Amino acid sequence: MNRIKHTLTMASCFAALLGAVGGAEAQEMSETAAEFIKPESWFSIGVGLQDGNREQLGTFDNERGSGVRLLLDADLKVRDDKTGIWKTAQIKNLGQDNRSVKLGYNHQGQWGVTLDYVSMPRVAPFTVYSSNSGLGTATHIINTTAAAGSGPEVEVKTNRDRTKLSLYKNVKDHLRFNFNFSNQIKSGTRVWGQRGYGDGGSYPEFLLEPNNHTIRDMDTSVNYMSDKLQLTLGYFGSWFSNEDNLVNVTRETGTATSPYISLPLDNEAHKLHMSGGYNFTDTTRGAFKVSYNRALQNERMHLSDITGLSISDTAPTSLEGRIDTTLVQVDVTSRPNPKLNVLAKLRYLNDEDRTPPWEVVTGSTTIRSNPISKTTYTGKVEATYRLPDRTRVTAGIKHEFQDREVPIGNDSDGDGFDNERVVPFRTELSETTYKLQLRRALTQIANGSLSYKHSERDGSNYTDGDRLTESSTLQITPYYISDRTRDKLRLAVDVRPIDVFGLQFSSEYVNDKHSKGDRPHGRDKARTQLYSIDADYAYSSDLLFTAWYSRQIDEIWLGTYYAFNGTNPAEKYSEVEDTSDSIGFGVRNQYSDSIKLGANLLMTVTEVKYNDVVEPTGVTQLPEIESETTKFNAFVEYVGLGPGTLRADYVYERWDTNDWTWQFSDGSPYSYLTDGTTIVADDVQESNFIGVRYTTEF
Amino acid sequence: MKIKHSLLVNMITIVLLLVGSVDIAFSMENEKLPLMSDTQKDANTSSSYEYDEDDNRQKRVDVVLKGDAACTFCHEEEDSVSLLKIGKTKHGTLADDRVPTCTDCHGASEQHLVKKSGSDKRPLPDIVFPSRNPGIIDDFNIDEDHGQVKIAKMPAAAMNKPCLKCHKDNRLMFWASSAHANQDVACTSCHELHTDNDRVLHTGGQPNVCFSCHKNQRALFNRPSHHPVPEGQMVCSDCHNPHGSAGPKSLKKDTVNEVCYQCHTEKRGPFVHMHPPVQEDCRICHNPHGTAVADLLISRPPYLCQECHSSTYHRSQVAGLPGSPSSNPNVLGTIARGCVKCHTQIHGGNSNQNIRRDGRYFR
């Protein structure tokens, strides 16, 4: 005891002597701490010069040709440490078409507001020359006398401008209100067309679809949160409106007998939802969601207001379209003992199309609107058990049953839904999937996972409809409802033999075998293979390398009917194979305290092969398509010129393809017969970009 | 926590302070700090030093977070993981009394704080998070600082527990039953905490975080037709909720189509002339991650259309390219936009004209 007292006394004396020094030290640490806690902001400005053509690779930024770019980006964050109020601004690509700005004011833990603006261009990766007039407006005029390729260049581009407002407010610790509203304007044109009528014959003509859309979403919810119970009650509303509802297509010469093409009409959807979670114990939790959504499309069809048009008495002037969707889902997870995890899910989803089955077209052939409803029941159980040797085994089963419904039957005179159906239908579908997975930490330096899934899908008899049963040789099994056996194998291995070097390998194999029964046509099988390897290596803490390679092969085998003009019946077998190989390299080097270097290379080669067999007539094969994308970028950063960082970037991009999508068989550009509209896509596109920017951090 | 002290340590510390050569927090390690003068108390009540009135001496100091002194006593900014940068983040906003301190996330870690005598190795903290994206690693951690046994026997669920203690809003309602949770993905597999630039929250950085495991999606996004994810215009979380959801494939919405309608709302209909697969599931014709055919089609017409349509006349045509502009529909189903050059309303039409052809998605 005496010793302690003595110690205290001595220490107090020394401490008293240290008063001034200690204060200075404390102040210094305080400033250091202030640096630690100050959020980082930066502002960057620069200029870039681009040369070349990047129609394909500039699809989403509209930087397709040569020119100068303003490079302006910023990430600004200010926090008032006393109040916890954040003021933020994130600016990206302000000098370009794909710009975005996000502003935030957030009293952390209390309330916050965010305003977010994004501009997303999309430009057609080809050039259109057309003499048609009024393209992209509500009135198109087909130039029936224009020679191929004689028209002026036409811009084909859409732009989405989305503004989003988000608010939240916390009430004490347990309640939170969220409100989000977004307004998205999509404007511009996209490639469209029509089947010509009257003097135009029955073949395609070129049009541009006017896109003057407004999409509004409102998402609001109130959330209750406690340690045991979480509840959310919300409303989601979505409104689509289209400035145009019809396009009137006329011709410079001749008569268009059916000159109007409809456009998407205004629609809206309203959803009420409630979800929740409850922790029954520390190891058992249940979660649920219940939602009801009503989608409506009931705008007046303006064709009804145009005099002189033939509108059936039984056709609607407003579709009165309505689809009600109800979801009930319950999930339970539990860990009855430390080694066992169990997951169970039950799901009920009902899509009820309550749109009246209108008789839209009458006369020699009746055509009706054809609502489809379906109810899907899903159940899933999965268990994971932890074995002693750092291995986990997972086994599971999932069953899904779908009850599908369409209007059936015909009128007494033979007209009706069955007679109009051109694709077989199944009223019931059922699929069971079994899963087995092993995951193991093999050693301290390697880990692996192997999973296998097997599923069987079948269903009720096909409802062909009268239109299809006229010939059994036409019967097909649409791939998305056909009987199918699927085997899926996935392997992943992660190896890090030394801290500075790692390898990651993954492979996936999916094999679908479709059974057609006694029906002659449809998909036979499909297969996907993926092989991927990633590597990283740190030569030193200042020099890092990454590399990766991926190959994915997708194949589809399809057997279909072939009867050219109703004669010369034959069987047609097609194999379509998509292969993509991608390789990437990256290097980062902190060359010195003031200089940092880096480079990336990405190359992707996509091959599409077509192999058609037609018996007994033979066939001319489609040429295979090979497209190659190369992207290389390098940068150097220099610290020391003033308070910021000077950075120079170089980007090289190349697109090389023999894609014949827009070409005739002799390689000449595709053109439309009537109006001479011609579309040209450059096979080889190359561009270089050099940019210099200065970034200040504060 | 009060720690036993000795006079000798106090003396040494004070001498070191006098010469100003050693950071007091660093030098004292497990030992209690010296007494403070009244001057010190006044000068430092709001900053790095605190005074223990009961004991009349300095306590370990908090540098960034309330109660972080237990850690910042040894750990400093120059550590391989910049621990103190937590102060720049929302987890470092001291005005928000909900923010945790180091031990709230890493555990009390008493064994780590008090090294056993005679041992030259210090046990790891109670909860250690992976220092790199572990992918399939479920209970590994490489601890570079301590250069010792590199396994922290910490299942992902245990690592996630501190996060879920506070983060329990509606975005995480279905976390426990999510694919990520059941594949032992830790929050820190994707999120970086000790930085105010968590790259998974940024458009430029998020896809690479996801691609570190989802190689299939990386391969598809490199195909010529894709959503603008590689271009930084979209991110995976525009469609998916990686924290789990009531939708399939962890989609943000309850169904696939509902996700697509967020942007492609004009396809929602319903339409007078409805194309059934459109209403059923957009993925019947499109792969949202990427394909080799324009408009994300899983294959090009006429192959795609003939997956369902088997019929006479031009509908059963063999794929081929015409040599010149043609009026023959039997040779026009492949070139350019294929079948949809004429059947342009393939997502559904709203014409109520009394003409037969309207029912074939022409008008």
Short mmCIF file of C-alpha atoms in Angstrom, two decimals, chain B residues 39-307:
data_model
loop_
_atom_site.label_atom_id
_atom_site.label_comp_id
_atom_site.label_asym_id
_atom_site.label_seq_id
_atom_site.Cartn_x
_atom_site.Cartn_y
_atom_site.Cartn_z
CA THR B 39 -3.10 21.20 -16.74
CA GLN B 40 -3.11 18.07 -18.80
CA LYS B 41 -6.63 17.31 -17.79
CA ASP B 42 -7.85 20.69 -18.89
CA ALA B 43 -5.94 20.63 -22.12
CA ASN B 44 -7.02 17.23 -23.28
CA THR B 45 -10.53 16.54 -22.24
CA SER B 46 -11.84 16.74 -25.75
CA SER B 47 -9.02 15.19 -27.69
CA SER B 48 -6.67 12.29 -27.50
CA TYR B 49 -6.14 12.04 -23.80
CA GLU B 50 -8.53 11.21 -21.06
CA TYR B 51 -8.17 11.37 -17.39
CA ASP B 52 -9.38 8.77 -14.97
CA GLU B 53 -10.71 10.75 -12.01
CA ASP B 54 -11.02 7.68 -9.86
CA ASP B 55 -7.50 6.63 -10.42
CA ASN B 56 -5.99 10.05 -10.94
CA ARG B 57 -4.04 8.96 -13.97
CA GLN B 58 -4.11 8.81 -17.73
CA LYS B 59 -6.00 6.14 -19.49
CA ARG B 60 -5.24 4.79 -22.90
CA VAL B 61 -6.32 7.35 -25.39
CA ASP B 62 -9.01 7.23 -28.01
CA VAL B 63 -7.77 8.39 -31.36
CA VAL B 64 -10.73 8.02 -33.70
CA LEU B 65 -13.60 6.15 -32.15
CA LYS B 66 -15.00 6.21 -28.68
CA GLY B 67 -13.24 3.42 -26.87
CA ASP B 68 -10.72 2.66 -29.58
CA ALA B 69 -7.81 3.19 -27.25
CA ALA B 70 -7.57 -0.51 -26.55
CA CYS B 71 -6.58 -0.95 -30.19
CA THR B 72 -4.92 2.31 -31.14
CA PHE B 73 -2.62 1.76 -28.24
CA CYS B 74 -0.68 -0.50 -30.59
CA HIS B 75 -2.21 -0.10 -34.03
CA GLU B 76 -1.49 3.00 -36.00
CA GLU B 77 -2.27 4.37 -39.41
CA GLU B 78 0.85 2.91 -40.95
CA ASP B 79 -0.35 -0.63 -40.31
CA SER B 80 -0.95 -2.73 -43.39
CA VAL B 81 -4.66 -2.20 -42.92
CA SER B 82 -5.33 1.47 -42.40
CA LEU B 83 -7.39 0.96 -39.29
CA LEU B 84 -7.77 4.58 -38.40
CA LYS B 85 -9.41 5.43 -41.70
CA ILE B 86 -12.56 4.07 -40.15
CA GLY B 87 -12.89 7.61 -38.87
CA LYS B 88 -13.52 8.86 -42.39
CA THR B 89 -16.51 6.63 -42.84
CA LYS B 90 -20.02 6.58 -41.52
CA HIS B 91 -18.74 4.19 -38.90
CA GLY B 92 -16.57 7.02 -37.72
CA THR B 93 -19.25 9.66 -37.33
CA LEU B 94 -19.05 10.17 -33.59
CA ALA B 95 -22.09 12.40 -33.52
CA ASP B 96 -24.15 9.35 -34.36
CA ASP B 97 -24.32 7.47 -31.10
CA ARG B 98 -25.09 4.24 -32.92
CA VAL B 99 -21.63 3.91 -34.44
CA PRO B 100 -19.63 1.03 -33.04
CA THR B 101 -16.15 0.99 -31.70
CA CYS B 102 -13.40 -1.46 -32.65
CA THR B 103 -14.37 -4.08 -30.11
CA ASP B 104 -18.02 -4.00 -31.16
CA CYS B 105 -16.97 -5.51 -34.47
CA HIS B 106 -13.76 -7.32 -33.58
CA GLY B 107 -14.86 -8.58 -30.17
CA ALA B 108 -13.46 -7.77 -26.75
CA SER B 109 -10.35 -9.71 -27.74
CA GLU B 110 -8.93 -9.95 -24.23
CA GLN B 111 -6.43 -12.61 -25.17
CA HIS B 112 -5.21 -10.45 -28.00
CA LEU B 113 -4.83 -7.46 -25.73
CA VAL B 114 -2.94 -9.30 -23.04
CA LYS B 115 -0.20 -11.37 -24.49
CA LYS B 116 0.61 -14.44 -22.49
CA SER B 117 3.96 -14.25 -20.76
CA GLY B 118 6.58 -16.40 -22.34
CA SER B 119 4.92 -16.38 -25.70
CA ASP B 120 6.28 -14.43 -28.62
CA LYS B 121 3.00 -14.74 -30.51
CA ARG B 122 -0.07 -12.73 -29.83
CA PRO B 123 -3.44 -14.39 -30.37
CA LEU B 124 -5.61 -12.83 -33.03
CA PRO B 125 -8.56 -10.66 -32.07
CA ASP B 126 -11.81 -12.49 -31.42
CA ILE B 127 -13.25 -11.62 -34.83
CA VAL B 128 -10.94 -11.13 -37.76
CA PHE B 129 -12.30 -10.34 -41.17
CA PRO B 130 -10.79 -11.55 -44.42
CA SER B 131 -8.20 -9.18 -45.76
CA ARG B 132 -9.07 -10.11 -49.35
CA ASN B 133 -12.08 -11.32 -51.16
CA PRO B 134 -12.20 -14.94 -50.14
CA GLY B 135 -14.46 -16.17 -52.87
CA ILE B 136 -15.10 -19.71 -51.81
CA ILE B 137 -13.05 -19.40 -48.65
CA ASP B 138 -15.40 -19.74 -45.76
CA ASP B 139 -13.32 -19.67 -42.63
CA PHE B 140 -9.87 -18.60 -43.59
CA ASN B 141 -7.96 -15.53 -42.86
CA ILE B 142 -4.44 -14.57 -43.57
CA ASP B 143 -3.06 -12.41 -40.85
CA GLU B 144 -0.06 -10.73 -42.36
CA ASP B 145 0.75 -8.52 -39.44
CA HIS B 146 1.21 -11.21 -36.89
CA GLY B 147 3.08 -13.62 -39.11
CA GLN B 148 1.77 -16.66 -37.38
CA VAL B 149 -0.79 -19.37 -37.81
CA LYS B 150 -2.97 -17.93 -40.50
CA ILE B 151 -6.22 -19.62 -39.79
CA ALA B 152 -8.88 -17.81 -37.91
CA LYS B 153 -11.55 -20.36 -37.23
CA MET B 154 -14.28 -17.96 -37.88
CA PRO B 155 -17.28 -18.98 -39.98
CA ALA B 156 -18.78 -16.29 -42.14
CA ALA B 157 -21.91 -16.24 -40.02
CA ALA B 158 -19.87 -15.29 -36.98
CA MET B 159 -18.05 -12.61 -38.91
CA ASN B 160 -21.35 -11.22 -40.12
CA LYS B 161 -22.93 -11.17 -36.71
CA PRO B 162 -21.56 -7.79 -35.63
CA CYS B 163 -22.76 -6.24 -38.88
CA LEU B 164 -26.23 -7.71 -38.65
CA LYS B 165 -26.58 -6.54 -35.10
CA CYS B 166 -27.07 -3.02 -36.41
CA HIS B 167 -27.89 -3.48 -40.10
CA LYS B 168 -31.34 -5.00 -39.98
CA ASP B 169 -33.42 -2.82 -42.25
CA ASN B 170 -35.60 -4.05 -45.08
CA ARG B 171 -32.69 -4.47 -47.49
CA LEU B 172 -31.40 -7.30 -45.31
CA MET B 173 -34.70 -8.87 -44.48
CA PHE B 174 -33.92 -12.01 -46.49
CA TRP B 175 -30.20 -12.17 -45.79
CA ALA B 176 -30.37 -15.37 -43.75
CA SER B 177 -31.99 -17.28 -46.59
CA SER B 178 -29.98 -15.64 -49.36
CA ALA B 179 -27.60 -17.46 -51.64
CA HIS B 180 -24.67 -15.45 -50.35
CA ALA B 181 -25.38 -16.21 -46.71
CA ASN B 182 -25.77 -19.89 -47.45
CA GLN B 183 -22.51 -19.95 -49.39
CA ASP B 184 -20.73 -18.47 -46.37
CA VAL B 185 -20.04 -15.13 -47.94
CA ALA B 186 -18.99 -12.61 -45.35
CA CYS B 187 -20.04 -8.97 -45.47
CA THR B 188 -16.36 -8.11 -45.73
CA SER B 189 -15.99 -10.39 -48.72
CA CYS B 190 -17.53 -7.54 -50.69
CA HIS B 191 -17.42 -4.50 -48.43
CA GLU B 192 -14.36 -2.64 -47.23
CA LEU B 193 -14.92 -0.96 -43.89
CA HIS B 194 -11.76 0.98 -43.19
CA THR B 195 -12.10 3.29 -46.17
CA ASP B 196 -14.59 5.88 -47.27
CA ASN B 197 -14.29 4.53 -50.79
CA ASP B 198 -15.93 1.12 -50.51
CA ARG B 199 -15.62 0.13 -54.15
CA VAL B 200 -18.64 -2.16 -54.15
CA LEU B 201 -20.76 0.94 -53.63
CA HIS B 202 -19.41 2.63 -56.74
CA THR B 203 -20.48 2.04 -60.33
CA GLY B 204 -16.92 1.62 -61.51
CA GLY B 205 -15.88 -0.82 -58.83
CA GLN B 206 -18.88 -2.98 -58.08
CA PRO B 207 -18.84 -5.29 -61.13
CA ASN B 208 -15.27 -6.37 -60.45
CA VAL B 209 -16.19 -7.27 -56.90
CA CYS B 210 -19.04 -9.43 -58.19
CA PHE B 211 -16.97 -10.90 -61.01
CA SER B 212 -14.38 -12.14 -58.53
CA CYS B 213 -16.79 -15.02 -57.95
CA HIS B 214 -19.32 -14.77 -60.79
CA LYS B 215 -17.06 -15.67 -63.71
CA ASN B 216 -19.95 -16.71 -65.92
CA GLN B 217 -21.39 -13.22 -65.76
CA ARG B 218 -17.98 -11.68 -66.49
CA ALA B 219 -17.69 -13.80 -69.63
CA LEU B 220 -21.17 -12.80 -70.78
CA PHE B 221 -20.70 -9.10 -70.15
CA ASN B 222 -17.69 -9.18 -72.46
CA ARG B 223 -19.86 -10.33 -75.34
CA PRO B 224 -20.78 -7.69 -77.91
CA SER B 225 -24.37 -7.20 -76.77
CA HIS B 226 -24.71 -6.42 -73.08
CA HIS B 227 -26.23 -4.05 -70.61
CA PRO B 228 -23.83 -1.17 -69.98
CA VAL B 229 -22.25 -2.65 -66.88
CA PRO B 230 -18.65 -2.73 -68.18
CA GLU B 231 -19.15 0.88 -69.28
CA GLY B 232 -20.05 1.89 -65.73
CA GLN B 233 -23.57 2.98 -66.64
CA MET B 234 -25.22 0.20 -64.69
CA VAL B 235 -24.21 -1.99 -61.79
CA CYS B 236 -25.22 -5.46 -60.75
CA SER B 237 -27.22 -4.07 -57.86
CA ASP B 238 -29.51 -2.23 -60.26
CA CYS B 239 -31.18 -5.60 -60.77
CA HIS B 240 -29.97 -7.79 -57.91
CA ASN B 241 -30.01 -7.40 -54.17
CA PRO B 242 -26.88 -9.26 -53.05
CA HIS B 243 -28.27 -9.28 -49.52
CA GLY B 244 -31.14 -11.53 -50.53
CA SER B 245 -34.69 -10.93 -51.59
CA ALA B 246 -38.02 -12.58 -52.16
CA GLY B 247 -37.30 -12.68 -55.88
CA PRO B 248 -35.52 -15.38 -57.86
CA LYS B 249 -31.73 -15.05 -58.24
CA SER B 250 -31.69 -12.44 -55.49
CA LEU B 251 -33.44 -9.99 -57.81
CA LYS B 252 -34.50 -6.70 -56.34
CA LYS B 253 -38.07 -7.28 -57.44
CA ASP B 254 -40.35 -10.25 -56.98
CA THR B 255 -40.14 -11.47 -60.59
CA VAL B 256 -37.75 -11.25 -63.51
CA ASN B 257 -40.11 -9.16 -65.60
CA GLU B 258 -40.72 -6.73 -62.80
CA VAL B 259 -36.99 -6.02 -62.76
CA CYS B 260 -36.92 -5.44 -66.50
CA TYR B 261 -39.95 -3.14 -66.31
CA GLN B 262 -37.96 -0.76 -64.12
CA CYS B 263 -36.49 0.63 -67.32
CA HIS B 264 -38.37 -1.16 -70.11
CA THR B 265 -41.76 -0.18 -68.80
CA GLU B 266 -43.27 0.08 -72.25
CA LYS B 267 -43.05 -3.72 -72.46
CA ARG B 268 -45.30 -4.21 -69.44
CA GLY B 269 -48.53 -3.96 -71.35
CA PRO B 270 -50.81 -5.79 -71.24
CA PHE B 271 -51.34 -5.56 -74.99
CA VAL B 272 -54.23 -6.12 -77.33
CA HIS B 273 -52.06 -8.52 -79.30
CA MET B 274 -49.89 -10.08 -76.68
CA HIS B 275 -46.84 -12.20 -77.42
CA PRO B 276 -47.08 -14.79 -74.63
CA PRO B 277 -43.36 -15.26 -73.83
CA VAL B 278 -43.05 -11.52 -73.30
CA GLN B 279 -45.50 -11.63 -70.47
CA GLU B 280 -44.12 -14.91 -69.19
CA ASP B 281 -40.41 -14.24 -68.78
CA CYS B 282 -38.11 -11.87 -70.70
CA ARG B 283 -35.31 -14.45 -70.41
CA ILE B 284 -37.08 -16.76 -72.84
CA CYS B 285 -35.62 -14.60 -75.63
CA HIS B 286 -33.02 -12.41 -73.88
CA ASN B 287 -30.02 -13.03 -71.69
CA PRO B 288 -29.66 -9.87 -69.62
CA HIS B 289 -25.94 -10.40 -68.96
CA GLY B 290 -24.84 -10.55 -72.56
CA THR B 291 -24.98 -12.39 -75.85
CA ALA B 292 -23.37 -12.39 -79.26
CA VAL B 293 -26.57 -11.19 -80.96
CA ALA B 294 -27.89 -7.63 -80.91
CA ASP B 295 -30.50 -6.69 -78.32
CA LEU B 296 -29.34 -9.41 -75.93
CA LEU B 297 -31.12 -12.10 -77.92
CA ILE B 298 -30.08 -15.61 -76.92
CA SER B 299 -29.87 -16.52 -80.60
CA ARG B 300 -30.68 -14.79 -83.84
CA PRO B 301 -33.85 -15.09 -85.88
CA PRO B 302 -35.01 -17.29 -87.43
CA TYR B 303 -33.44 -19.82 -85.02
CA LEU B 304 -34.87 -18.06 -82.00
CA CYS B 305 -38.37 -17.78 -83.43
CA GLN B 306 -38.35 -21.35 -84.64
CA GLU B 307 -37.81 -22.56 -81.07
#
